[in-house]
mmCIF file of C-alpha atoms in Angstrom:
data_model
loop_
_atom_site.group_PDB
_atom_site.id
_atom_site.type_symbol
_atom_site.label_atom_id
_atom_site.label_comp_id
_atom_site.label_asym_id
_atom_site.label_seq_id
_atom_site.Cartn_x
_atom_site.Cartn_y
_atom_site.Cartn_z
ATOM 1 C CA MET E 265 -61.720 68.226 116.169
ATOM 2 C CA THR E 266 -64.887 70.220 115.656
ATOM 3 C CA ASP E 267 -68.244 69.489 117.218
ATOM 4 C CA PHE E 268 -69.613 68.493 113.825
ATOM 5 C CA ASP E 269 -66.757 66.053 113.220
ATOM 6 C CA ASN E 270 -67.425 64.523 116.620
ATOM 7 C CA LEU E 271 -71.128 64.228 115.786
ATOM 8 C CA LYS E 272 -70.371 62.416 112.518
ATOM 9 C CA ARG E 273 -67.838 60.138 114.207
ATOM 10 C CA SER E 274 -70.332 59.240 116.945
ATOM 11 C CA TYR E 275 -73.070 58.606 114.376
ATOM 12 C CA ALA E 276 -70.868 56.191 112.404
ATOM 13 C CA ALA E 277 -69.620 54.494 115.568
ATOM 14 C CA ALA E 278 -73.168 53.882 116.803
ATOM 15 C CA ILE E 279 -74.153 52.182 113.533
ATOM 16 C CA GLN E 280 -70.971 50.115 113.389
ATOM 17 C CA CYS E 281 -71.405 49.109 117.023
ATOM 18 C CA GLY E 282 -74.946 47.940 116.300
ATOM 19 C CA MET E 283 -73.680 45.745 113.485
ATOM 20 C CA ALA E 284 -70.812 44.362 115.573
ATOM 21 C CA MET E 285 -73.185 43.539 118.437
ATOM 22 C CA GLY E 286 -75.300 41.410 116.119
ATOM 23 C CA SER E 287 -78.341 43.633 115.808
ATOM 24 C CA PRO E 288 -80.771 42.506 113.100
ATOM 25 C CA TYR E 289 -80.435 44.106 109.669
ATOM 26 C CA GLN E 290 -83.759 45.979 109.819
ATOM 27 C CA ASP E 291 -82.919 47.397 113.262
ATOM 28 C CA VAL E 292 -79.582 48.753 112.041
ATOM 29 C CA ARG E 293 -81.197 50.242 108.925
ATOM 30 C CA HIS E 294 -83.841 51.891 111.112
ATOM 31 C CA ALA E 295 -81.177 53.178 113.516
ATOM 32 C CA ASN E 296 -79.355 54.750 110.565
ATOM 33 C CA ASP E 297 -82.524 56.627 109.611
ATOM 34 C CA VAL E 298 -83.286 57.707 113.179
ATOM 35 C CA ILE E 299 -79.761 58.841 114.041
ATOM 36 C CA HIS E 300 -79.548 60.739 110.752
ATOM 37 C CA LYS E 301 -82.782 62.575 111.551
ATOM 38 C CA LEU E 302 -81.574 63.328 115.089
ATOM 39 C CA CYS E 303 -78.337 64.788 113.723
ATOM 40 C CA GLU E 304 -80.283 66.957 111.281
ATOM 41 C CA GLU E 305 -82.393 68.261 114.158
ATOM 42 C CA LEU E 306 -79.262 69.046 116.165
ATOM 43 C CA ILE E 307 -77.902 71.025 113.223
ATOM 44 C CA ASP E 308 -81.191 72.873 112.736
ATOM 45 C CA ASN E 309 -81.273 73.783 116.410
ATOM 46 C CA SER E 310 -77.611 74.779 116.653
ATOM 47 C CA ASP E 311 -76.556 78.326 117.480
ATOM 48 C CA ASN E 312 -77.399 80.693 114.613
ATOM 49 C CA ARG E 313 -74.597 83.011 115.696
ATOM 50 C CA ARG E 314 -72.074 80.225 115.206
ATOM 51 C CA TYR E 315 -73.437 78.604 112.033
ATOM 52 C CA SER E 316 -74.992 80.391 109.082
ATOM 53 C CA PRO E 317 -77.880 78.826 107.157
ATOM 54 C CA GLU E 318 -75.376 77.971 104.406
ATOM 55 C CA ASP E 319 -73.087 76.249 106.927
ATOM 56 C CA LYS E 320 -76.003 74.257 108.274
ATOM 57 C CA GLN E 321 -77.043 73.190 104.779
ATOM 58 C CA ALA E 322 -73.493 72.080 103.988
ATOM 59 C CA MET E 323 -73.421 70.037 107.203
ATOM 60 C CA LYS E 324 -76.735 68.406 106.291
ATOM 61 C CA TRP E 325 -75.396 67.474 102.846
ATOM 62 C CA ASP E 326 -72.331 65.991 104.534
ATOM 63 C CA LEU E 327 -74.610 64.010 106.863
ATOM 64 C CA GLU E 328 -76.639 62.762 103.901
ATOM 65 C CA ALA E 329 -73.434 61.482 102.279
ATOM 66 C CA LEU E 330 -72.512 59.755 105.550
ATOM 67 C CA LYS E 331 -75.962 58.165 105.775
ATOM 68 C CA GLU E 332 -75.642 56.800 102.242
ATOM 69 C CA THR E 333 -72.149 55.484 102.950
ATOM 70 C CA LEU E 334 -73.381 53.778 106.116
ATOM 71 C CA SER E 335 -76.360 52.335 104.220
ATOM 72 C CA ARG E 336 -73.989 50.718 101.730
ATOM 73 C CA GLU E 337 -71.790 49.466 104.585
ATOM 74 C CA ILE E 338 -74.822 47.940 106.323
ATOM 75 C CA ASP E 339 -76.009 46.252 103.136
ATOM 76 C CA THR E 340 -72.553 44.862 102.402
ATOM 77 C CA TYR E 341 -72.054 43.668 105.975
ATOM 78 C CA TYR E 342 -75.304 41.731 106.081
ATOM 79 C CA ARG E 343 -75.128 40.525 102.467
ATOM 80 C CA ASN E 344 -71.752 38.949 103.189
ATOM 81 C CA GLY E 345 -73.309 36.864 105.928
ATOM 82 C CA GLN E 346 -71.917 38.677 108.888
ATOM 83 C CA GLN E 347 -75.299 38.212 110.541
#
């Protein structure tokens, strides 16, 4: 498992944990935005010898797709009356 895969897995787990713990909808949506931004910053500040600018951009696109997927999951979870 790569560091990036672990980062994505932790990001998703944090959002899903927030929903499962009964956090309010707006708090979970905000957490999704904040964690996404944090992950982007981690990518930007990662070792340039290990990751090229193209690699970093690809990771950011992957994170954006994850954020959108989590946004839909959050909306569905709360729309279906889970909270």
